[in-house]
Tab-separated table of C-alpha atoms in Angstrom:
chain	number	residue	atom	x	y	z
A	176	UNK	CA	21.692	-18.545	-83.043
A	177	UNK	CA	18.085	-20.178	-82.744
A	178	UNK	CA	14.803	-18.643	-84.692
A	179	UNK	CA	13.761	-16.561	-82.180
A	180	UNK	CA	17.248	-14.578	-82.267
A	181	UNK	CA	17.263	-14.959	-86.440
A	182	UNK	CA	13.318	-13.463	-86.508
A	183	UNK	CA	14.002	-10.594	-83.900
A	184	UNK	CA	16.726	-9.181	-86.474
A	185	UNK	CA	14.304	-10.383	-89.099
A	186	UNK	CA	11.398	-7.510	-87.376
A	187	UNK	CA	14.754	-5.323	-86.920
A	188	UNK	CA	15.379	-4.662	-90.781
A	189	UNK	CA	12.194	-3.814	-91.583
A	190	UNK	CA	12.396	-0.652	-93.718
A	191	UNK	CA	10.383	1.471	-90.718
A	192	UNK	CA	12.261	-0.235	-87.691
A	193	UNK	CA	15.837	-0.002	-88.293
A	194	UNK	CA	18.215	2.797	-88.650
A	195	UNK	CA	20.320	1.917	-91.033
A	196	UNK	CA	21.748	5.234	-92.655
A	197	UNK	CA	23.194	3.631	-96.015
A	198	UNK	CA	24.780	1.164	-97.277
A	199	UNK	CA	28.015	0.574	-98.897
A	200	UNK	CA	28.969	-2.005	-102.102
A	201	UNK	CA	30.217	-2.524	-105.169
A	202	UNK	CA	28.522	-4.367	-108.388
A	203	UNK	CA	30.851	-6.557	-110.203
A	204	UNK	CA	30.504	-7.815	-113.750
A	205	UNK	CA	31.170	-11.503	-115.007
A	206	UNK	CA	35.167	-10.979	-115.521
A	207	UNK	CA	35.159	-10.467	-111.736
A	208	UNK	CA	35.899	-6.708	-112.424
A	209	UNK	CA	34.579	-4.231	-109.806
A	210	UNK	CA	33.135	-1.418	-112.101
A	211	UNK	CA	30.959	0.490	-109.551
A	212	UNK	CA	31.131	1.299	-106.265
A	213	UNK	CA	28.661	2.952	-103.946
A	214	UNK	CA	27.765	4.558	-100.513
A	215	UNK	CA	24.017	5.428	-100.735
A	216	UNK	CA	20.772	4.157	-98.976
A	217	UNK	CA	19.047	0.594	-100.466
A	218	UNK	CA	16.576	-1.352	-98.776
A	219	UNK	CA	17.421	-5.308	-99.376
A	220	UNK	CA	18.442	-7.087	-96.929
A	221	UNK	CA	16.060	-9.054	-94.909
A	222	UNK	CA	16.184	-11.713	-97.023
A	223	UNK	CA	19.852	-12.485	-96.284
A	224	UNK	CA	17.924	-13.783	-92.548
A	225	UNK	CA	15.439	-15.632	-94.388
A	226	UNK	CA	15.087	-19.611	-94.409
A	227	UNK	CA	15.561	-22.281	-91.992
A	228	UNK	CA	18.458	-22.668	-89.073
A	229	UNK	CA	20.434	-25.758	-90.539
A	230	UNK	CA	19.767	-25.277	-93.956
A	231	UNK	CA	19.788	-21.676	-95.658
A	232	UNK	CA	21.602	-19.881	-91.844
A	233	UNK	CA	24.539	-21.818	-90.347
A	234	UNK	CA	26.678	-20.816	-87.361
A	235	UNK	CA	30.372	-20.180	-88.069
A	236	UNK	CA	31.991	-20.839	-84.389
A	237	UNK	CA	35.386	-19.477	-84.399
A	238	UNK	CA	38.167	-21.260	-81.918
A	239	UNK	CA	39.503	-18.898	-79.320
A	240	UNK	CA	42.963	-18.442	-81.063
A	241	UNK	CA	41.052	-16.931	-84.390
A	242	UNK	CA	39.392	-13.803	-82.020
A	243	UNK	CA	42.577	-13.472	-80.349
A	244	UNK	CA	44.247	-12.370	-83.285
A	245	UNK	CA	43.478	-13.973	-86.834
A	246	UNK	CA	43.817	-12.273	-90.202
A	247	UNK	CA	40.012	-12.886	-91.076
A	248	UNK	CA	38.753	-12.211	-87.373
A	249	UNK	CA	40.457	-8.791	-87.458
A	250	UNK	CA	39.245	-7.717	-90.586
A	251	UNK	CA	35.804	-8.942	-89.202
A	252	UNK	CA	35.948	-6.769	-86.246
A	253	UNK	CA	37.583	-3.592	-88.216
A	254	UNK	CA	34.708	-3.510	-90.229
A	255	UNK	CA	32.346	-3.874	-87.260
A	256	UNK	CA	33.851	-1.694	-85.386
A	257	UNK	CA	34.910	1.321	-87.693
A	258	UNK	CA	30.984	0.866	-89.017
A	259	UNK	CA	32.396	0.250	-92.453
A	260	UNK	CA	33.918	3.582	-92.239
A	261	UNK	CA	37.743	1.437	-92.794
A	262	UNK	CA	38.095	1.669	-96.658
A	263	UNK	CA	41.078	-0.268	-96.417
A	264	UNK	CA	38.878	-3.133	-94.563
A	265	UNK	CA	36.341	-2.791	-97.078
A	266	UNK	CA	38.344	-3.042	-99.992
A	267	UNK	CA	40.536	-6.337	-98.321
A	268	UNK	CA	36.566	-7.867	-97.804
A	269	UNK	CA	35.894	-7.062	-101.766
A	270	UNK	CA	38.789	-8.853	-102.716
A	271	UNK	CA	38.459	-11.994	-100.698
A	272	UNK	CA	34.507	-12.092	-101.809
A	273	UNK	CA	35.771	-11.879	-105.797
A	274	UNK	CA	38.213	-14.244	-105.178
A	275	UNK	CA	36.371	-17.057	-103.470
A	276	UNK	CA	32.604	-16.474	-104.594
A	277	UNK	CA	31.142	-18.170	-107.895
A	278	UNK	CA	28.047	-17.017	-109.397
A	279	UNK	CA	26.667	-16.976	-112.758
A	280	UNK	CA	27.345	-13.472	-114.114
A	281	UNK	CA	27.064	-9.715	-112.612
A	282	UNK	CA	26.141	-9.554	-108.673
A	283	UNK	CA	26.093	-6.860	-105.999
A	284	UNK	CA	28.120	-6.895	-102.799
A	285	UNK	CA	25.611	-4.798	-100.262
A	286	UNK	CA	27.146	-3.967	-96.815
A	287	UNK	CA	25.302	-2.528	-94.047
A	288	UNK	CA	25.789	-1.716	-90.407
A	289	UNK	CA	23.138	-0.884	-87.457
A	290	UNK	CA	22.780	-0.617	-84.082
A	291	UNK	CA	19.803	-2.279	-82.340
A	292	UNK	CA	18.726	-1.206	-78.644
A	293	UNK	CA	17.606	-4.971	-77.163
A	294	UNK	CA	14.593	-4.722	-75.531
A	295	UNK	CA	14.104	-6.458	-72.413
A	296	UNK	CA	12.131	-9.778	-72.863
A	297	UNK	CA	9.691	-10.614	-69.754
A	298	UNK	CA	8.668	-13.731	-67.877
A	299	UNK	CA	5.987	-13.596	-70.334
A	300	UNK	CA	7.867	-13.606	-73.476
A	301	UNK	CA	6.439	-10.346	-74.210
A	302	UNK	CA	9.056	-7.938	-75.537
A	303	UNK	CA	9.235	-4.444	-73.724
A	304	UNK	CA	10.844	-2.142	-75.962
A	305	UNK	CA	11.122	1.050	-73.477
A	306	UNK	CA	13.331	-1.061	-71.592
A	307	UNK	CA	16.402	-1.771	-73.411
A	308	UNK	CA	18.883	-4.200	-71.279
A	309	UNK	CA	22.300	-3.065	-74.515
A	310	UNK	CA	22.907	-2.193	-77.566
A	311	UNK	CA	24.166	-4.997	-80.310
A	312	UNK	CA	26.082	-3.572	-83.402
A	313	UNK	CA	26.363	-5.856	-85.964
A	314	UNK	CA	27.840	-5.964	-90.208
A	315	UNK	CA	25.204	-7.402	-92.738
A	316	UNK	CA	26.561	-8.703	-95.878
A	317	UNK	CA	24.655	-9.562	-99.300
A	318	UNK	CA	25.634	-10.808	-102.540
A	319	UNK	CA	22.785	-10.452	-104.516
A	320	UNK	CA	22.730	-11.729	-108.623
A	321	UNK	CA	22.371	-8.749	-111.046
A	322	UNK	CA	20.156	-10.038	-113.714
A	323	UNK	CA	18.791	-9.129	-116.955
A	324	UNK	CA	15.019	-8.327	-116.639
A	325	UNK	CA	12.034	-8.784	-119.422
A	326	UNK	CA	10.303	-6.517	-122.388
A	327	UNK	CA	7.558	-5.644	-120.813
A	328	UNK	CA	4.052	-3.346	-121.892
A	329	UNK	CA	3.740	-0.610	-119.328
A	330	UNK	CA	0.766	2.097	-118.865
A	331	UNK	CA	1.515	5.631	-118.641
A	332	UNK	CA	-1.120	7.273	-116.724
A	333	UNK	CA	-0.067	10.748	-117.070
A	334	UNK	CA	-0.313	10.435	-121.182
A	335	UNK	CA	-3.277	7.272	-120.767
A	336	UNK	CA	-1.118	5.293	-122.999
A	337	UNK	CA	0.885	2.274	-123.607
A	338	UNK	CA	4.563	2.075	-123.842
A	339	UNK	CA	6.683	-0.603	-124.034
A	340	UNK	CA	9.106	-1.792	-121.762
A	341	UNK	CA	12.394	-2.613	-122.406
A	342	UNK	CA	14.702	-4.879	-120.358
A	343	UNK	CA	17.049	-3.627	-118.184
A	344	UNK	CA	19.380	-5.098	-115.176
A	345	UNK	CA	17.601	-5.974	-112.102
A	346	UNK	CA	19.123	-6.631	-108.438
A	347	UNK	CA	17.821	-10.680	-107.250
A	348	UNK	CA	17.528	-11.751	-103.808
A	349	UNK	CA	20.613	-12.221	-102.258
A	350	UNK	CA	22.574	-15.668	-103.178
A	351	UNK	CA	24.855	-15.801	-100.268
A	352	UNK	CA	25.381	-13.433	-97.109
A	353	UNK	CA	26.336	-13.349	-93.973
A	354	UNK	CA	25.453	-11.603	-90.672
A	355	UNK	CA	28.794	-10.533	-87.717
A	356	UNK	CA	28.972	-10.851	-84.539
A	357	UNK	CA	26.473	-13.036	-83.849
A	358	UNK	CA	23.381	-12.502	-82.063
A	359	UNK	CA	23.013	-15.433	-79.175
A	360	UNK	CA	21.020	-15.371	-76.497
A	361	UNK	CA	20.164	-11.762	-77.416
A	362	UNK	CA	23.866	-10.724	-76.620
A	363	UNK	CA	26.534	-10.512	-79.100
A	364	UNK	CA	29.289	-12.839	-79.648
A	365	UNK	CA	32.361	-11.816	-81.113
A	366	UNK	CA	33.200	-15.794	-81.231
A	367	UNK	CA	30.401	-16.836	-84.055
A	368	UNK	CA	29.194	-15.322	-87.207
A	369	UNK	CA	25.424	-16.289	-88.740
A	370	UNK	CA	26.208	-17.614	-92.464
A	371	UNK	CA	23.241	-17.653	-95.174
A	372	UNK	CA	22.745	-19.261	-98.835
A	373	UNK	CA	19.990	-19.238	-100.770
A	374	UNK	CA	20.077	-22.912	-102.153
A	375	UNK	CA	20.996	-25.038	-99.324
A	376	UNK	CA	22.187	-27.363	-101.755
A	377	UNK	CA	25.075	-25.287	-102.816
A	378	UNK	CA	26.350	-23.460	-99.235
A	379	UNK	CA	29.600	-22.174	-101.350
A	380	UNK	CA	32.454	-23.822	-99.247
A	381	UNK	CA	35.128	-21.752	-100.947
A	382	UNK	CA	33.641	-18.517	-99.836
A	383	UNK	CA	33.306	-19.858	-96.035
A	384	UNK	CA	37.076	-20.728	-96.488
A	385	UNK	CA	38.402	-17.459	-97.144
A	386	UNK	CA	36.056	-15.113	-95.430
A	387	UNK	CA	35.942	-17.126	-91.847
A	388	UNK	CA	38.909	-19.803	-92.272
A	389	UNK	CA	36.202	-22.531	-90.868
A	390	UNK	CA	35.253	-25.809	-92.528
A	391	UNK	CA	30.957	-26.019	-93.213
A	392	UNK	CA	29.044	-29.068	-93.027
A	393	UNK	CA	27.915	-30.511	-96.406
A	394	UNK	CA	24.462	-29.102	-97.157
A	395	UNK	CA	21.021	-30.593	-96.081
A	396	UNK	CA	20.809	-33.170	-99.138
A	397	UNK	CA	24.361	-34.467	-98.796
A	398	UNK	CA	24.053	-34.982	-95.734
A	399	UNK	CA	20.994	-37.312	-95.995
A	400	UNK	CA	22.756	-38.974	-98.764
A	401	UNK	CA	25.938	-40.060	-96.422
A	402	UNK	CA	24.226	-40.707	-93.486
A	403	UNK	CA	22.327	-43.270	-95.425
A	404	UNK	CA	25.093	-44.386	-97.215
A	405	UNK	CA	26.727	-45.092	-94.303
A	406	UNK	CA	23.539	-46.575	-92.455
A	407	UNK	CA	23.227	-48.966	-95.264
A	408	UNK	CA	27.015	-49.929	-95.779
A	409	UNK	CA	28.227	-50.736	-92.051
A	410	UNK	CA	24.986	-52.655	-91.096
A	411	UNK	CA	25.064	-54.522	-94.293
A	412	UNK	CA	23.219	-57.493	-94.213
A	413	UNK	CA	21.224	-56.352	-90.639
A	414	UNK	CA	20.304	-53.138	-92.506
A	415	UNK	CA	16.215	-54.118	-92.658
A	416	UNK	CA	13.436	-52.831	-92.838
A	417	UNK	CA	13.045	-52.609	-88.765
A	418	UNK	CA	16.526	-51.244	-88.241
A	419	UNK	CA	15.521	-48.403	-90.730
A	420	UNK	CA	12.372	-47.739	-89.681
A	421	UNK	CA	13.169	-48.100	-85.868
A	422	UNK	CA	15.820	-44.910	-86.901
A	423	UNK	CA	13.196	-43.026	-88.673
A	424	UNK	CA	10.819	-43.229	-86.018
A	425	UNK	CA	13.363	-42.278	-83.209
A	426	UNK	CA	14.474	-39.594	-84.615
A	427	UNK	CA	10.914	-38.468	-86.136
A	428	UNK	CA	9.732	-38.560	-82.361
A	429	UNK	CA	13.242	-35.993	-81.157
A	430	UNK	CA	11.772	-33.257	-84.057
A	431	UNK	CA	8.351	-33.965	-82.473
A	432	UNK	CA	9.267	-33.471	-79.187
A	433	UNK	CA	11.485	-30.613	-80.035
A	434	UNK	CA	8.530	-28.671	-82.086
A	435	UNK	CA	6.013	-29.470	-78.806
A	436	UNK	CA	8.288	-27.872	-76.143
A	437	UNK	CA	9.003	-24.912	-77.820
A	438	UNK	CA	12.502	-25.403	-77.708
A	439	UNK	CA	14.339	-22.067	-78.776
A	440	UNK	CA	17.937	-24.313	-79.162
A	441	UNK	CA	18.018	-25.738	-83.112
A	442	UNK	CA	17.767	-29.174	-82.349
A	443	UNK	CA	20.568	-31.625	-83.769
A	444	UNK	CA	21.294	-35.514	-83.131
A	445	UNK	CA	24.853	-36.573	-81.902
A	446	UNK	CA	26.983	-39.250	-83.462
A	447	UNK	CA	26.234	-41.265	-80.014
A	448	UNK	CA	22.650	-40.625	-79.684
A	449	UNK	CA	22.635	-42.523	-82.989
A	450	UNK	CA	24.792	-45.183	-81.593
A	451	UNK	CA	22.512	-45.822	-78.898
A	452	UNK	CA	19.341	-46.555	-81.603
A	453	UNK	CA	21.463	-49.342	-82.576
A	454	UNK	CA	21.910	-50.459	-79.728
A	455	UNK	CA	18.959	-50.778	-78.757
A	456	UNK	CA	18.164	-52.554	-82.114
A	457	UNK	CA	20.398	-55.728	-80.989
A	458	UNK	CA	23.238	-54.277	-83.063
A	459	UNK	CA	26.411	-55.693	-82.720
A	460	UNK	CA	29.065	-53.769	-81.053
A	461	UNK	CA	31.562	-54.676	-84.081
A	462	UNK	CA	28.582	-52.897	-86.247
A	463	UNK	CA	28.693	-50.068	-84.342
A	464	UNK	CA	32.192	-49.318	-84.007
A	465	UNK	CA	31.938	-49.638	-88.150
A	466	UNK	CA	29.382	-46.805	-88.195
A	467	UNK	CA	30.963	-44.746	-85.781
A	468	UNK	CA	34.469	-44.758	-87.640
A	469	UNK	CA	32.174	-44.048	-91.317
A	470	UNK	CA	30.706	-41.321	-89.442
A	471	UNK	CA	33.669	-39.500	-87.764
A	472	UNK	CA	35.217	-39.498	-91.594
A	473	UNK	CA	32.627	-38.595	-92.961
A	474	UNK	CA	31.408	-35.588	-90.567
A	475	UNK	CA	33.791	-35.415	-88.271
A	476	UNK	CA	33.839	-36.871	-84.605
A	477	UNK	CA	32.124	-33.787	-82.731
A	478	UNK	CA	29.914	-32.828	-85.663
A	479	UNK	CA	25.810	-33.389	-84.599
A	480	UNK	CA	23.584	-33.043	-87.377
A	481	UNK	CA	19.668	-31.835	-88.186
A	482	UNK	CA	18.096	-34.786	-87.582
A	483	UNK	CA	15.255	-32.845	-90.732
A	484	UNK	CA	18.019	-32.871	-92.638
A	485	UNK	CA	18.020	-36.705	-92.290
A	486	UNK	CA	15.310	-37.819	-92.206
A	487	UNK	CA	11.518	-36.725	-94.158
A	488	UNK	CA	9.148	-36.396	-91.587
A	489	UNK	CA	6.137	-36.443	-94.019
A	490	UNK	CA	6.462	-39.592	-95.478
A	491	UNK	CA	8.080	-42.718	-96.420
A	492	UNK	CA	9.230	-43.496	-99.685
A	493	UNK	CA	10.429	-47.487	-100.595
A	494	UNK	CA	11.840	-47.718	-104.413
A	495	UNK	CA	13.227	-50.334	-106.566
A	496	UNK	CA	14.635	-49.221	-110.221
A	497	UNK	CA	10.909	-50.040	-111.289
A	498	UNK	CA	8.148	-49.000	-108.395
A	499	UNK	CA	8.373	-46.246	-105.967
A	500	UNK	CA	5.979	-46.487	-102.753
A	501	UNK	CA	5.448	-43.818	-99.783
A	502	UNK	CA	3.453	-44.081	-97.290
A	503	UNK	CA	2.006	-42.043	-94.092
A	504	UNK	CA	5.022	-41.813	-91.584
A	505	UNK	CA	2.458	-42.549	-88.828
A	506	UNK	CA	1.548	-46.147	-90.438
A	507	UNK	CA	4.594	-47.874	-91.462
A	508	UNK	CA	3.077	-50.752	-89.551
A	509	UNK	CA	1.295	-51.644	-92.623
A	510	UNK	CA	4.383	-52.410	-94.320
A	511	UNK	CA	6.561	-55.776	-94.540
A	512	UNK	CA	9.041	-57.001	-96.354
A	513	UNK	CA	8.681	-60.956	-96.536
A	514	UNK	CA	10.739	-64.395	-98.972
A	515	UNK	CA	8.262	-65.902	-100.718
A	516	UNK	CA	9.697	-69.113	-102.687
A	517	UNK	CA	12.759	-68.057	-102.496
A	518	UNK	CA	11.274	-64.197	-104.019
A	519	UNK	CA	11.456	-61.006	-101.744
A	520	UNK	CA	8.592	-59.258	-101.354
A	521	UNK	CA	7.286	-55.758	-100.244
A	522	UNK	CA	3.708	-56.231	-98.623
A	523	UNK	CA	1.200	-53.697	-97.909
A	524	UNK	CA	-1.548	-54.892	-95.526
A	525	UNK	CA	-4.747	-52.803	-96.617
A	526	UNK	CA	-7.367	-51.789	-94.320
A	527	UNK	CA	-9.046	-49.031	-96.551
A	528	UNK	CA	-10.093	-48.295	-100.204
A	529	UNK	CA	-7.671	-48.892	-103.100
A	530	UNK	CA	-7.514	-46.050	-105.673
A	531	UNK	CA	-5.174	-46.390	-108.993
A	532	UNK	CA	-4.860	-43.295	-110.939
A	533	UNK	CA	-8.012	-42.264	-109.066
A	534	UNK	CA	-9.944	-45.752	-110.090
A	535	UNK	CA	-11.007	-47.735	-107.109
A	536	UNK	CA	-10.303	-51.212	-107.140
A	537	UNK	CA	-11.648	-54.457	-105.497
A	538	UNK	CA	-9.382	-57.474	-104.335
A	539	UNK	CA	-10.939	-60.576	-104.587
C-alpha cells in the first residue's frame, strides 16, 4: 500500500465518515488473562493507520500457497468475511494475540469491520464520491495499552466547585495493529495485509510470526545500523570518506527525486542498485561480491530497503569517541579528511562566521 491508499482509509475512519456499527474486543490484564469481553460501539482506531510507510505500516505479502489454504490465511478471511460475526474465529485470533504479543501490563484488543464504497478517482486526482467504481470490506485490529491515569482537580459546574480527581484506567493509543485485506491500488488484495507499530524500533516479530506466518524486516534503526556495518566491514580499508559520501548523496538524490515526482509507490533501494554505486566508485569486483553476500545474510537476497531508513537526509554527522561534527547535507564539500605527519585529520574549510557556544570567533 502507498500513502495515498493508507490516508484515504485514514479520511474513511473518521468518526462522521465511516459506518462502522461496533466493535468487538476483549481487555486483558498483565497475567495474560482475558477478564472482559465486549461488543459495543468505540471510536479509536485511526491511529492504528497513522505514521510513515516503512517504518510504523509495513506490507505483509503472503505467497500464493498461504491464500490457497493456510491456517492463518483462513482464519484471516473467516473473520473478514463472517464480519467478525465467527466467535470461534474470534476467539482462535484472541489466543494467538495473548500468546505472541508482549506489552507492559493490561491492553485492549479492539476489532472492527466496515465497508467502504470507493469512489471513482478522475484524471484530475479529484475524488468523485457519487461515483463509486466497488465496495472494499476490510478487518481493523488494535491493541491498545490500558494504563493507569493521574489525580487530578476537576470543576463541577453544576455545584461551581472543585472536586478532586482520582486516577482511574485509561485506554492509550494503539501499540500494535493491523489492517486485512489490503487496500492496493484502491482494490483489495486478499494476498497482503497492512501491519502497524507504534515504535518502529520495536515492530514485535513474534506477533507477525503467529498472526501472518511471514518473516518482517528489522525496524528502521537496525537497519541503518547493518547496512553500515556492512558498508564499513566489506570495503574495509577503501571505506573513505568519498565512498561514503558518494552513497549518501546517491541515495539522498533517489528520496529527492522520489518526493519531486509525486511518486504514489513507497520508494525502496535494491541490493543491486547499491552494487552499482560501487561500482561506479572504482570498487573492486572482489569488494562487491563481499557486500553482496553480507547483504543477502543479512536481509535477504530479494529484500530492497527505505533508502530514509538508511540514510539522514538532514544532515551529516562525523564522530570520534571525543568530538561529534554534522554538517548541512548540501555542503559536504567543505569537508576532508587529510595525514598530516603521519596524524589523520578531519578538515573543515570555512567560508562563513565561526560561532562556539554562540561566541564568534576570529582565525588568525
Amino acid at each position: 500500500m502507498n500513502e495515498k491508499e493508507v490516508s484515504e482509509l485514514r479520511r474513511r475512519l473518521r468518526p462522521e465518515k465511516n459506518n462502522i456499527g461496533h466493535i468487538r474486543g476483549c481487555y486483558v490484564n498483565e497475567k495474560k488473562e482475558i477478564i472482559s469481553r465486549f461488543d459495543q460501539s468505540i471510536a479509536m482506531l485511526r491511529k492504528t493507520l497513522s505514521g510513515g510507510i516503512n517504518k510504523n505500516l509495513t506490507d505483509i505479502v503472503f505467497e500464493t500457497k498461504q491464500v490457497v489454504g493456510s491456517s492463518e490465511h483462513t482464519l484471516l478471511s473467516n473473520l473478514h468475511n463472517s464480519e467478525l460475526k465467527d466467535d470461534d474465529a474470534i476467539e482462535t485470533l484472541y489466543e494467538k494475540i495473548i500468546s505472541s504479543i508482549t506489552i507492559e501490563g493490561n491492553y485492549l484488543i479492539l476489532l472492527a469491520s466496515d465497508h467502504y464504497d470507493v469512489p471513482y478517482r478522475a484524471k484530475d486526482d479529484e475524488l468523485q464520491h457519487d461515483a463509486s467504481e466497488q465496495v472494499y470490506s476490510y478487518i481493523l485490529c488494535s491493541i491498545c495499552p490500558v494504563k493507569l491515569g493521574k489525580n487530578a482537580l476537576t470543576f463541577d459546574g453544576r455545584e461551581n466547585t472543585f472536586r478532586n480527581l482520582t486516577a482511574d484506567w485509561l485506554v492509550t493509543a494503539p501499540e500494535v495493529g493491523f489492517l486485512f485485506p489490503a487496500f492496493d491500488d484502491r482494490s483489495t488484495n486478499l494476498y497482503g495485509a497492512l501491519y502497524y507499530t507504534r515504535d518502529p524500533s520495536e515492530n514485535h516479530p513474534e506477533f507477525v510470526e503467529t498472526i501472518f506466518q511471514r518473516d518482517i524486516l528489522m525496524p528502521p534503526a537496525a537497519q541503518k545500523e547493518t547496512f553500515q556495518s556492512i558498508l564499513s566491514e566489506t570495503l574495509n580499508e577503501d571505506c573513505n570518506l568519498d565512498i561514503v559520501q558518494t552513497v549518501r548523496e546517491r541515495l539522498c538524490e533517489m528520496i529527492a527525486f522520489h518526493k519531486e515526482s509525486k511518486i504514489p509507490e513507497p520508494l525502496v533501494v535494491s541490493k543491486s542498485a547499491v552494487t552499482r554505486i560501487l561500482d561506479s566508485c572504482g570498487i573492486s569486483e572482489d569488494r562487491t561480491q563481499q557486500f553482496n553476500d553480507r547483504y543477502d545474510e543479512a536481509f535477504g537476497p530479494d529484500t530492497s530497503l527505505s533508502p530514509k531508513n538508511i540514510v539522514d537526509t538532514k544532515q551529516i554527522e562525523m564522530k570520534t569517541p571525543d568530538v561529534t561534527i554534522r554538517v548541512n547535507p548540501e555542503r559536504g564539500d567543505l569537508v576532508e579528511t587529510r595525514i598530516i605527519d603521519g596524524k589523520r585529520y578531519i578538515l573543515i574549510r570555512v567560508e562563513d562566521d565561526i560561532d562556539i557556544d554562540g561566541v564568534p570567533i576570529y582565525i588568525s
